[in-house]
PDB file of C-alpha atoms and ligand atoms in Angstrom:
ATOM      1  CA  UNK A  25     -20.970 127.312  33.725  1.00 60.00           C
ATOM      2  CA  UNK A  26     -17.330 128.643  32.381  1.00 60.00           C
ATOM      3  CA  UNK A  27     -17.761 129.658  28.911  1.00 62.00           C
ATOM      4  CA  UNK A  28     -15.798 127.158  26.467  1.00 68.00           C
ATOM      5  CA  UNK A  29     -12.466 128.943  25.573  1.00 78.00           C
ATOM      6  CA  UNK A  30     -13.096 129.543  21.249  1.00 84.00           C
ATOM      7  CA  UNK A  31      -9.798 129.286  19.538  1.00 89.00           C
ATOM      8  CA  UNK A  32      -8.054 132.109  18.374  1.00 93.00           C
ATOM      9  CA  UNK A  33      -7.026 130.862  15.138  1.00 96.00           C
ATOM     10  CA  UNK A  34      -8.135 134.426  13.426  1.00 98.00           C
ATOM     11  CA  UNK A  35      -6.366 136.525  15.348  1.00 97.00           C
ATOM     12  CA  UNK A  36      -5.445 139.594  13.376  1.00 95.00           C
ATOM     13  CA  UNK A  37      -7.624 138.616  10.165  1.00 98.00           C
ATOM     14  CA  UNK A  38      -9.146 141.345   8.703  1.00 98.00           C
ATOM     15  CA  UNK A  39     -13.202 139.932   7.839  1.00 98.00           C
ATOM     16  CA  UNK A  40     -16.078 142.062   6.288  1.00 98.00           C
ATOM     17  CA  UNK A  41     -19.133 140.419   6.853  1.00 98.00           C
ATOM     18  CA  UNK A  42     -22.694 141.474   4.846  1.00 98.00           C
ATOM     19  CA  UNK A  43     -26.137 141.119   6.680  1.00 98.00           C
ATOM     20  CA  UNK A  44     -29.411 141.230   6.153  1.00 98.00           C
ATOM     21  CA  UNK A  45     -31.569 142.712   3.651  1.00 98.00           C
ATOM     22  CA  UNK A  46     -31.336 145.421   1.275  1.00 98.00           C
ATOM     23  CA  UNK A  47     -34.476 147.677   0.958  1.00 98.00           C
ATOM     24  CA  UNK A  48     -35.410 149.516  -2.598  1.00 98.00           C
ATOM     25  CA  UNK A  49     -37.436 152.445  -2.110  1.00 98.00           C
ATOM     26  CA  UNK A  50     -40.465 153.049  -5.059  1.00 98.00           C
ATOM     27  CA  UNK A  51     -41.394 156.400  -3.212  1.00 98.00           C
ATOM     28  CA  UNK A  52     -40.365 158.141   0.274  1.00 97.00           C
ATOM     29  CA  UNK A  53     -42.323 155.470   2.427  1.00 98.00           C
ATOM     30  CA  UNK A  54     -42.445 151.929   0.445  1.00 98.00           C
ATOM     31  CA  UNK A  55     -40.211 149.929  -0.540  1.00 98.00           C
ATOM     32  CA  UNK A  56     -39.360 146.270  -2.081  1.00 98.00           C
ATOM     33  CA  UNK A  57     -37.415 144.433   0.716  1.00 98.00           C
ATOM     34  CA  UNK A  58     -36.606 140.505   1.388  1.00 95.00           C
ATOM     35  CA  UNK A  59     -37.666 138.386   4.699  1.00 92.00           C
ATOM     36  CA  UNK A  60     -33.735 137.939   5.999  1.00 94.00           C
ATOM     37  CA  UNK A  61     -33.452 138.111   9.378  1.00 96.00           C
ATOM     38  CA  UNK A  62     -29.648 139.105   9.396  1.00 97.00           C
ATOM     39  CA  UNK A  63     -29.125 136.627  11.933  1.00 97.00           C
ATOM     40  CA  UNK A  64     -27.119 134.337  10.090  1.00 96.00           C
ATOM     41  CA  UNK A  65     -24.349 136.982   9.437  1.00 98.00           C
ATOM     42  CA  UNK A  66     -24.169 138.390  12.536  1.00 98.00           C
ATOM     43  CA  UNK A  67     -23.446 135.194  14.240  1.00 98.00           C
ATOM     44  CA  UNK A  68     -21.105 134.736  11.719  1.00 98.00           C
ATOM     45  CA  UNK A  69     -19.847 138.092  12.565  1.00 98.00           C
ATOM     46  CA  UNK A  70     -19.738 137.606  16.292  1.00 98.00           C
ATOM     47  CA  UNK A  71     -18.043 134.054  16.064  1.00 98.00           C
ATOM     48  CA  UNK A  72     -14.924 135.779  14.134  1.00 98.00           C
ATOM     49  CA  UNK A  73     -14.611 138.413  16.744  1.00 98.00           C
ATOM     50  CA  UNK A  74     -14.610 135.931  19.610  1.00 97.00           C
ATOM     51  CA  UNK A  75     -11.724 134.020  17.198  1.00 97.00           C
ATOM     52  CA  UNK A  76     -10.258 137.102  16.918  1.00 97.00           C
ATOM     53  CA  UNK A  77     -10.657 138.384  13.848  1.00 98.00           C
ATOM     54  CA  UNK A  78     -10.777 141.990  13.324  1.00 98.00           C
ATOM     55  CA  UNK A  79     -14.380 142.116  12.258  1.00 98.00           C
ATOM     56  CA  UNK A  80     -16.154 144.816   9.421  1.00 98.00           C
ATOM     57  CA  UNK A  81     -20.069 143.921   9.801  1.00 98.00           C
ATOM     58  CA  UNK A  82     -21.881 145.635   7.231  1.00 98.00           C
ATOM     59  CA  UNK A  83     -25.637 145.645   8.018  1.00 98.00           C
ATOM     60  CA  UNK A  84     -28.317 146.080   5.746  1.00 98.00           C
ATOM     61  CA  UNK A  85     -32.118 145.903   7.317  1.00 98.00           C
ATOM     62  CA  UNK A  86     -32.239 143.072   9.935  1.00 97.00           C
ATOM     63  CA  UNK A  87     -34.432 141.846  13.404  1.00 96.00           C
ATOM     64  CA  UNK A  88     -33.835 144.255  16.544  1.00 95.00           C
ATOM     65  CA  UNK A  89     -30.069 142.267  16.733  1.00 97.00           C
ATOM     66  CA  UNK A  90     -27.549 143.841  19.183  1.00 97.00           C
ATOM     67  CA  UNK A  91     -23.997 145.218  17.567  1.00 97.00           C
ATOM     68  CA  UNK A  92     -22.107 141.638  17.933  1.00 97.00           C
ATOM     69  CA  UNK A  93     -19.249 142.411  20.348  1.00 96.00           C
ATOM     70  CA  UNK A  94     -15.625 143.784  18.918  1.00 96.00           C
ATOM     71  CA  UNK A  95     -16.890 144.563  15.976  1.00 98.00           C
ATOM     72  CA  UNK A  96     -17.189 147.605  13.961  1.00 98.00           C
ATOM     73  CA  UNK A  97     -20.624 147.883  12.405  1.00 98.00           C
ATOM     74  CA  UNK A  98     -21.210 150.201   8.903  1.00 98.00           C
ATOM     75  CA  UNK A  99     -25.598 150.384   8.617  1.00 98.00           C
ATOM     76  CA  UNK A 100     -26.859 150.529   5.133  1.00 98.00           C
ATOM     77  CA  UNK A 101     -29.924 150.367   3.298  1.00 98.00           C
ATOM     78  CA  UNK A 102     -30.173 149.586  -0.262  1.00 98.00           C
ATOM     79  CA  UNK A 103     -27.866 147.284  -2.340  1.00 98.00           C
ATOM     80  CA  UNK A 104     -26.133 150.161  -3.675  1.00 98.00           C
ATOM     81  CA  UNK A 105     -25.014 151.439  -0.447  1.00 98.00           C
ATOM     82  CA  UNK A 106     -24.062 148.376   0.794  1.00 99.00           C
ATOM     83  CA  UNK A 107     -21.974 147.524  -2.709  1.00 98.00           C
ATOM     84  CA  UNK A 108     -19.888 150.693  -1.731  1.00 98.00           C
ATOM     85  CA  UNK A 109     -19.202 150.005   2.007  1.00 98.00           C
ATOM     86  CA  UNK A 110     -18.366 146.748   1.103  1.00 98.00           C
ATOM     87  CA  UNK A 111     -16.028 147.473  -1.312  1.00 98.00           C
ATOM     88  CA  UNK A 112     -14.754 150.093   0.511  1.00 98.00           C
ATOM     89  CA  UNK A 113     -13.984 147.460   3.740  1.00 98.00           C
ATOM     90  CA  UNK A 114     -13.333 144.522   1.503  1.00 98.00           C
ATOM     91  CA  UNK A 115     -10.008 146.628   0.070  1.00 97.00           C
ATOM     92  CA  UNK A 116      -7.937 145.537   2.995  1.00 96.00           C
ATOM     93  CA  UNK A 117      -9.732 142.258   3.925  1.00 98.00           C
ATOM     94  CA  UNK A 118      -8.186 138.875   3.971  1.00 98.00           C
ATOM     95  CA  UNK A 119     -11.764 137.528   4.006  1.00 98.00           C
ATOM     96  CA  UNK A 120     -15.216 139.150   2.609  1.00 98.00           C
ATOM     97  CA  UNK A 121     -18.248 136.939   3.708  1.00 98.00           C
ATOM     98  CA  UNK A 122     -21.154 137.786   1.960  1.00 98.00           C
ATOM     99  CA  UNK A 123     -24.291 136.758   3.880  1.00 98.00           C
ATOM    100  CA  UNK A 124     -26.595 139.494   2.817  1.00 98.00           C
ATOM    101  CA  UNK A 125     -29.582 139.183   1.087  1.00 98.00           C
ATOM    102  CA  UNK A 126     -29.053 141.808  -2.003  1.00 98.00           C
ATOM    103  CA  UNK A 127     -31.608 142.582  -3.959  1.00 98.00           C
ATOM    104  CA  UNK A 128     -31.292 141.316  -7.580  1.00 98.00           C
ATOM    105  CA  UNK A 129     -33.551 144.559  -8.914  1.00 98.00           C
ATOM    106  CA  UNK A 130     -34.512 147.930  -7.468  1.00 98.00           C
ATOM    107  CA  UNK A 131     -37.375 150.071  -9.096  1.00 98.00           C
ATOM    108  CA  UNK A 132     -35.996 152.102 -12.314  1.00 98.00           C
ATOM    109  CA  UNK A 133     -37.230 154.978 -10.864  1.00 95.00           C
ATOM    110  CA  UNK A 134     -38.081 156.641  -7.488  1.00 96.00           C
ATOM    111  CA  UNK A 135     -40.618 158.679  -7.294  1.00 95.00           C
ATOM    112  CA  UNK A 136     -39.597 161.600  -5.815  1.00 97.00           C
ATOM    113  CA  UNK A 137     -43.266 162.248  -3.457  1.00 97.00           C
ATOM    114  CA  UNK A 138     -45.487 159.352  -2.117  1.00 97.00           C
ATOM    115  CA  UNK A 139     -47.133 157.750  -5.098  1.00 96.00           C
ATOM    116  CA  UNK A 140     -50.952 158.922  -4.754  1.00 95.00           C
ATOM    117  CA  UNK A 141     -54.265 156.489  -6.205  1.00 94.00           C
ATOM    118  CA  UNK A 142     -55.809 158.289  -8.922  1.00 92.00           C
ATOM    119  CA  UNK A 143     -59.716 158.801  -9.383  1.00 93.00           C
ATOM    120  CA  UNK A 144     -59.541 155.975 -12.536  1.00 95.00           C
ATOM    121  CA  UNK A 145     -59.074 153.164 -10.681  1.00 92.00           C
ATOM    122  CA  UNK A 146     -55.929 152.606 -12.410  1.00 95.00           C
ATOM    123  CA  UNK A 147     -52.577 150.768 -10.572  1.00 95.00           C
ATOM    124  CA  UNK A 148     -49.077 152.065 -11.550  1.00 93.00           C
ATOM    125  CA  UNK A 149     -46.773 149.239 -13.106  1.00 94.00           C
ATOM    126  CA  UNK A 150     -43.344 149.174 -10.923  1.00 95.00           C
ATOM    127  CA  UNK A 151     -40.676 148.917 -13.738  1.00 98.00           C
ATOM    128  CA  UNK A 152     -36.977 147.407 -12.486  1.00 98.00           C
ATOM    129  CA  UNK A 153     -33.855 147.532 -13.222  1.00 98.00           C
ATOM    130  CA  UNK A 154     -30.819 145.302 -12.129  1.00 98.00           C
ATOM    131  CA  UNK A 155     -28.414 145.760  -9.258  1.00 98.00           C
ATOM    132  CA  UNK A 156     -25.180 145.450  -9.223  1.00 98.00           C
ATOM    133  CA  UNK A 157     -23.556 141.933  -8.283  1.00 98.00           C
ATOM    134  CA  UNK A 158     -21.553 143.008  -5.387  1.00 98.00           C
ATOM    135  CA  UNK A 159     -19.905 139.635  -5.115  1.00 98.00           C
ATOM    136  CA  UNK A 160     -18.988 138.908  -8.958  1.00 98.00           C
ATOM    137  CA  UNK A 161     -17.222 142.988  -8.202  1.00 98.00           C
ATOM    138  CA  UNK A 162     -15.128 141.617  -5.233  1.00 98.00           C
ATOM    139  CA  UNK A 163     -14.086 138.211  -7.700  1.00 98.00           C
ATOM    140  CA  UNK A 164     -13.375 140.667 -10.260  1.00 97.00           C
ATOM    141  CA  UNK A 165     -10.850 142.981  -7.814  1.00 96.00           C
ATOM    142  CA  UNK A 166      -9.920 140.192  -5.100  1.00 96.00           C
ATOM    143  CA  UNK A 167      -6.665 140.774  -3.736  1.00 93.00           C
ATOM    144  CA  UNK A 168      -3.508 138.401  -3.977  1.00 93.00           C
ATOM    145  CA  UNK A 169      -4.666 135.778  -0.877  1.00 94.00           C
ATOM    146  CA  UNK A 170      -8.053 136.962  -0.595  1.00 97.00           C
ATOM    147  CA  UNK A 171     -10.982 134.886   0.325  1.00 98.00           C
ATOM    148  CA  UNK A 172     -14.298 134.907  -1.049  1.00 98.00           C
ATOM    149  CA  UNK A 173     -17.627 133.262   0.412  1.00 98.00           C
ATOM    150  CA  UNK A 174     -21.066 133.591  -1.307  1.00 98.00           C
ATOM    151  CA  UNK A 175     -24.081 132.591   0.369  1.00 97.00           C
ATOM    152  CA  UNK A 176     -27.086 130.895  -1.588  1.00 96.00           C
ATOM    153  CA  UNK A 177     -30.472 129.786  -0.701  1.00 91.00           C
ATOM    154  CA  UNK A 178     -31.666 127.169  -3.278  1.00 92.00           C
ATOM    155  CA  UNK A 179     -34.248 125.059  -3.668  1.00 89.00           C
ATOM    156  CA  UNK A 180     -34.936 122.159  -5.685  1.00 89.00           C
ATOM    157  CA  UNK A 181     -36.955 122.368  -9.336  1.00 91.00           C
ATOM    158  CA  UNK A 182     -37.193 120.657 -12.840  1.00 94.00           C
ATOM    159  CA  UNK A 183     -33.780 121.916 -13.453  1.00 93.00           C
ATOM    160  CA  UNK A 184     -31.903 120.399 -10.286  1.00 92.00           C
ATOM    161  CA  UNK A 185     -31.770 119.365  -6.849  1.00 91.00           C
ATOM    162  CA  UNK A 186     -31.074 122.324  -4.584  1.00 91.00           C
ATOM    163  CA  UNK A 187     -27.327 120.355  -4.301  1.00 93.00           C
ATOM    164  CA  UNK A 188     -27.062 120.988  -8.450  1.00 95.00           C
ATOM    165  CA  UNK A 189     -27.954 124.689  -8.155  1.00 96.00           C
ATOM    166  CA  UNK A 190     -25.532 125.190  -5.504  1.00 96.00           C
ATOM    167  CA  UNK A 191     -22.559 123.844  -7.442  1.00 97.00           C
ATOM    168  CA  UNK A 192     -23.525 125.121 -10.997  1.00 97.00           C
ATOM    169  CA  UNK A 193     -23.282 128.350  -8.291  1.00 97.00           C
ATOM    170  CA  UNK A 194     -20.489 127.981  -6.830  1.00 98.00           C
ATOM    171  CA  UNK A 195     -18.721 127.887 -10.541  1.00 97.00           C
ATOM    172  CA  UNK A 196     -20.568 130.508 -12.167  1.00 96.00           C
ATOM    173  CA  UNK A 197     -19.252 132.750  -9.258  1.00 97.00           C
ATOM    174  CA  UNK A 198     -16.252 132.051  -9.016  1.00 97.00           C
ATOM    175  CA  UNK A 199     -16.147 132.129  -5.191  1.00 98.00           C
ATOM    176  CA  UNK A 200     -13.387 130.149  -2.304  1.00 98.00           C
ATOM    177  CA  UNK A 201     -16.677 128.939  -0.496  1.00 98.00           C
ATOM    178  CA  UNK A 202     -20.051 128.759  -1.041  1.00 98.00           C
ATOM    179  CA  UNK A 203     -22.633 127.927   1.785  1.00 97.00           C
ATOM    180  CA  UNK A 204     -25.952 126.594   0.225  1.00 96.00           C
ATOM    181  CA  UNK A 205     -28.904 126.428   2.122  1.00 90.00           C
ATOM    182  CA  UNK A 206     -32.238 124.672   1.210  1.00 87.00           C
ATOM    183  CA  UNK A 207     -35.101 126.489   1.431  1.00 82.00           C
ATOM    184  CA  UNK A 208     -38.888 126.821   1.582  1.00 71.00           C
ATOM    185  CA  UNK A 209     -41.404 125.187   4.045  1.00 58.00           C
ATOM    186  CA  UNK A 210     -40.578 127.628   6.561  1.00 50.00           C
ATOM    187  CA  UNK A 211     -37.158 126.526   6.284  1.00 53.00           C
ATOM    188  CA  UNK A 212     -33.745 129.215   6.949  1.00 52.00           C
ATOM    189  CA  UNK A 213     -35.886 132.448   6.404  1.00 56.00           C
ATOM    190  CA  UNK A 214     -36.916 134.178   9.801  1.00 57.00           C
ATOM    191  CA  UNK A 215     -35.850 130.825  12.192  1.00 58.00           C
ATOM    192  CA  UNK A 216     -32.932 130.089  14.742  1.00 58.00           C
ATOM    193  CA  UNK A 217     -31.452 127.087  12.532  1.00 59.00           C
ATOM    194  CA  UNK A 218     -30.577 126.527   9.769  1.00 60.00           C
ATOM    195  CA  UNK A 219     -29.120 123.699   7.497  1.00 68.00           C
ATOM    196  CA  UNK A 220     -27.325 122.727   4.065  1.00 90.00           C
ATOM    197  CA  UNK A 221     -23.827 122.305   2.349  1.00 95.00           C
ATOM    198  CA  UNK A 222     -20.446 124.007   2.798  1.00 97.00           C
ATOM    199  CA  UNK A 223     -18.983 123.943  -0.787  1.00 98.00           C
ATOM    200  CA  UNK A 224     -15.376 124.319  -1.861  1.00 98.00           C
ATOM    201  CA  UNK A 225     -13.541 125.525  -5.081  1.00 97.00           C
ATOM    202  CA  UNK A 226     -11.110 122.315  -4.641  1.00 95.00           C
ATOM    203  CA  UNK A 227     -14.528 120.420  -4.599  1.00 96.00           C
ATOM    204  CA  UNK A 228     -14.874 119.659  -0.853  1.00 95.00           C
ATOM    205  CA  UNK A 229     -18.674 119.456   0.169  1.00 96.00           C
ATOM    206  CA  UNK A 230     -19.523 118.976   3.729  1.00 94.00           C
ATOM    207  CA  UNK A 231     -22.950 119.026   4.627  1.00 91.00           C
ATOM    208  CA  UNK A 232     -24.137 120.986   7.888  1.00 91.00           C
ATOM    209  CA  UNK A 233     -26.177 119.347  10.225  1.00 86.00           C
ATOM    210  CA  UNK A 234     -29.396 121.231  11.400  1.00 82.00           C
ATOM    211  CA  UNK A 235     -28.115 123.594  14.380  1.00 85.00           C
ATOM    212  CA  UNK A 236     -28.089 127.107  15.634  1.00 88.00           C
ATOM    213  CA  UNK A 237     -26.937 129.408  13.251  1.00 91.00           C
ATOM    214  CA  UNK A 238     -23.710 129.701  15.539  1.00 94.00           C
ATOM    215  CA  UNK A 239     -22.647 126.438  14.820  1.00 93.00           C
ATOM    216  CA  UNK A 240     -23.231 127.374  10.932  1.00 93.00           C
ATOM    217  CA  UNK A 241     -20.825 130.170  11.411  1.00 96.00           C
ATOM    218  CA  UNK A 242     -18.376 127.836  13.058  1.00 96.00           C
ATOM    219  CA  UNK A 243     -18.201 125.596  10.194  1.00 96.00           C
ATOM    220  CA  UNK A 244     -17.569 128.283   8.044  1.00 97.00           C
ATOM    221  CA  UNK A 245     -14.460 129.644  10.142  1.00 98.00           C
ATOM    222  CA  UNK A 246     -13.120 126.333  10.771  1.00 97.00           C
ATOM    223  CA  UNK A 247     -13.253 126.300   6.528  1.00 97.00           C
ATOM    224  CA  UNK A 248     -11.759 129.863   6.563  1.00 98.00           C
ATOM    225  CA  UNK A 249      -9.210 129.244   9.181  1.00 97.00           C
ATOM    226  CA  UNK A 250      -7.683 126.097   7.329  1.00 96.00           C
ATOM    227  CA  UNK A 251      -7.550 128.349   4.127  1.00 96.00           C
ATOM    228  CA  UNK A 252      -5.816 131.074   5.297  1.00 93.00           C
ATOM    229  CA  UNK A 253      -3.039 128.767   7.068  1.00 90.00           C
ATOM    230  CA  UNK A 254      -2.487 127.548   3.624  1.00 89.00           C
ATOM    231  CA  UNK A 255      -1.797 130.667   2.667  1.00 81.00           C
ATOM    232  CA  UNK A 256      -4.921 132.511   1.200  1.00 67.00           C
ATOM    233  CA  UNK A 257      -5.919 131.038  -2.017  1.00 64.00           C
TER     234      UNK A 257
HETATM  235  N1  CTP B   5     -25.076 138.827  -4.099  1.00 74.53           N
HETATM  236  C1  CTP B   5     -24.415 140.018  -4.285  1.00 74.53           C
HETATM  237  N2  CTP B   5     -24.993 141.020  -5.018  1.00 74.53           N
HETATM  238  C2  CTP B   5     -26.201 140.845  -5.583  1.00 74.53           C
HETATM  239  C3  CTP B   5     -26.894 139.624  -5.408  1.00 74.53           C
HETATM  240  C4  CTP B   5     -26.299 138.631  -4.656  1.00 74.53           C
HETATM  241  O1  CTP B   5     -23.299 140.166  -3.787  1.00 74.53           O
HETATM  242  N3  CTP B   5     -26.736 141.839  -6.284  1.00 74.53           N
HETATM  243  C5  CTP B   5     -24.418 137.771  -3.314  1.00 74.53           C
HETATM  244  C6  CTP B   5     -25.200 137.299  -2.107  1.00 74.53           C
HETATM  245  O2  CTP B   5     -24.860 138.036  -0.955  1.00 74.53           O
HETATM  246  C7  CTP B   5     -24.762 135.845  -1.983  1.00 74.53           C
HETATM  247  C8  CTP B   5     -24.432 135.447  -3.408  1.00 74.53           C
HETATM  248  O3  CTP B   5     -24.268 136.653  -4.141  1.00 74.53           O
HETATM  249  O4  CTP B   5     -23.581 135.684  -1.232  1.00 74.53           O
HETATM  250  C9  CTP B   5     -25.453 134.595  -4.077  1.00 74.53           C
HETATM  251  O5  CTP B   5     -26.686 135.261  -4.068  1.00 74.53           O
HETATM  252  P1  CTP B   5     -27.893 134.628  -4.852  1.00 74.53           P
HETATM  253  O6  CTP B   5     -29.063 135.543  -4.788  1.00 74.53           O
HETATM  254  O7  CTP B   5     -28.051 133.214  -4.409  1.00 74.53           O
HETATM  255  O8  CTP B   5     -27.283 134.544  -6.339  1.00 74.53           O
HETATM  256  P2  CTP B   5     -27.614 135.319  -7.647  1.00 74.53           P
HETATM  257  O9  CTP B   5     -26.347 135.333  -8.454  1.00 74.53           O
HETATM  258  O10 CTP B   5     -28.274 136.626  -7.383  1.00 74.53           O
HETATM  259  O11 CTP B   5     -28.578 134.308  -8.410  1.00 74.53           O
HETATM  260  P3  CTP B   5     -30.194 134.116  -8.356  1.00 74.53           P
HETATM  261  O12 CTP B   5     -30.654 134.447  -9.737  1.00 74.53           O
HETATM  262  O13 CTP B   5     -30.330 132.649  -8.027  1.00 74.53           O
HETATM  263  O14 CTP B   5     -30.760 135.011  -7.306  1.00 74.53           O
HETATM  264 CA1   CA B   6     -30.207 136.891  -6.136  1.00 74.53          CA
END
């Protein structure tokens, strides 16, 4: 069968995209990591190169996932690295896509040789400190026209539907776009599909049927692409 033509209603649009997980070493073998697959982001990725965007992916730890085509690909490992290849793409973006799963801590210290038992039967206590917020950095510095899409897996608690966390989100950072996923029964983590909102800063919400995380990522252009022929933000 003929592959269906994609429009090419990014042509020329500069996108970083983040993926996958950030890893925080304790010693020079372990390390506190996250389950994301990275797939999510680089289909995201991949679907902006075949609209012809001119596609950044940074990739933190993912699956075995082939380079998606056309695009330039920057590897990094903790959420420090990837905070300054970010940045360092997102400084002549028109749109920064942030579908990484950045750790929130990373252990104070690292030890500098393999952390050894000792003969008391004692366990070490990992103390943490905070990472950076490498999204609330790009709101801070976002260029004139500049847009800015967070990512956030929710789910619901005594506090809120996963719907209510994703909008009290949305505000608190400050973000164009923010896709909210639900999460937990085996659900978005580690799997093909994926489902959940597409929220807006005019207040826009349009809910994403359950489908290949392809058809996420074309949601979230066709939201993109609309945007930037108004103009940016
Ligand atoms: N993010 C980031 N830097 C961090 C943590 C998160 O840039 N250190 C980005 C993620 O890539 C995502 C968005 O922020 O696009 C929301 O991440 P999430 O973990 O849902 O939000 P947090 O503000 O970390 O809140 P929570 O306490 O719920 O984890
Ligand atoms: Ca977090």
């Amino acid at each position: 069968a003929r592959p269906t033509a994609l429009p090419r209603d990014l042509d020329g649009v500069r996108v970083v995209v983040s993926a996958g997980g950030t890893r925080e070493p304790l010693d020079p073998v372990r390390f506190l990591g996250n389950r994301s697959s990275g797939k999510q982001g680089y289909a995201l990725a991949r679907v902006a190169a075949q609209r012809g965007a001119e596609v950044t992916l940074v990739a933190a730890h993912t699956a075995a996932l082939p380079d998606p085509a056309g695009t330039r690909v920057v590897r990094v490992s903790t959420a420090e690295e990837l905070e300054k290849a970010v940045n360092a793409a997102a400084a002549d973006a028109d749109v920064v896509v942030m579908a990484a799963a950045v750790a929130d801590f990373r252990p104070a210290d690292r030890a500098e040789h393999k952390i050894k038992k000792t003969d008391d039967d004692s366990a070490p206590a990992v103390v943490l400190t905070r990472n950076n917020d490498v999204l609330a950095g790009l709101v801070r510095r976002r260029r004139p026209g500049q847009l800015l899409v967070g990512f956030a897996a929710e789910t619901g608690d005594a506090h809120g539907t996963v719907l209510d966390h994703g909008r009290a989100k949305l505000k608190r950072k400050g973000v164009d776009l923010l896709v909210l996923n639900a999460v937990g029964e085996g659900r978005a983590f580690e799997v093909d599909e994926n489902t959940g909102w597409l929220l807006s800063s005019d207040g826009a919400e349009r809910s994403i049927p359950l489908g290949a995380k392809s058809e996420l990522a074309t949601i979230v252009w066709d939201a993109v692409s609309e945007l930037v022929r108004a103009g940016g933000r």
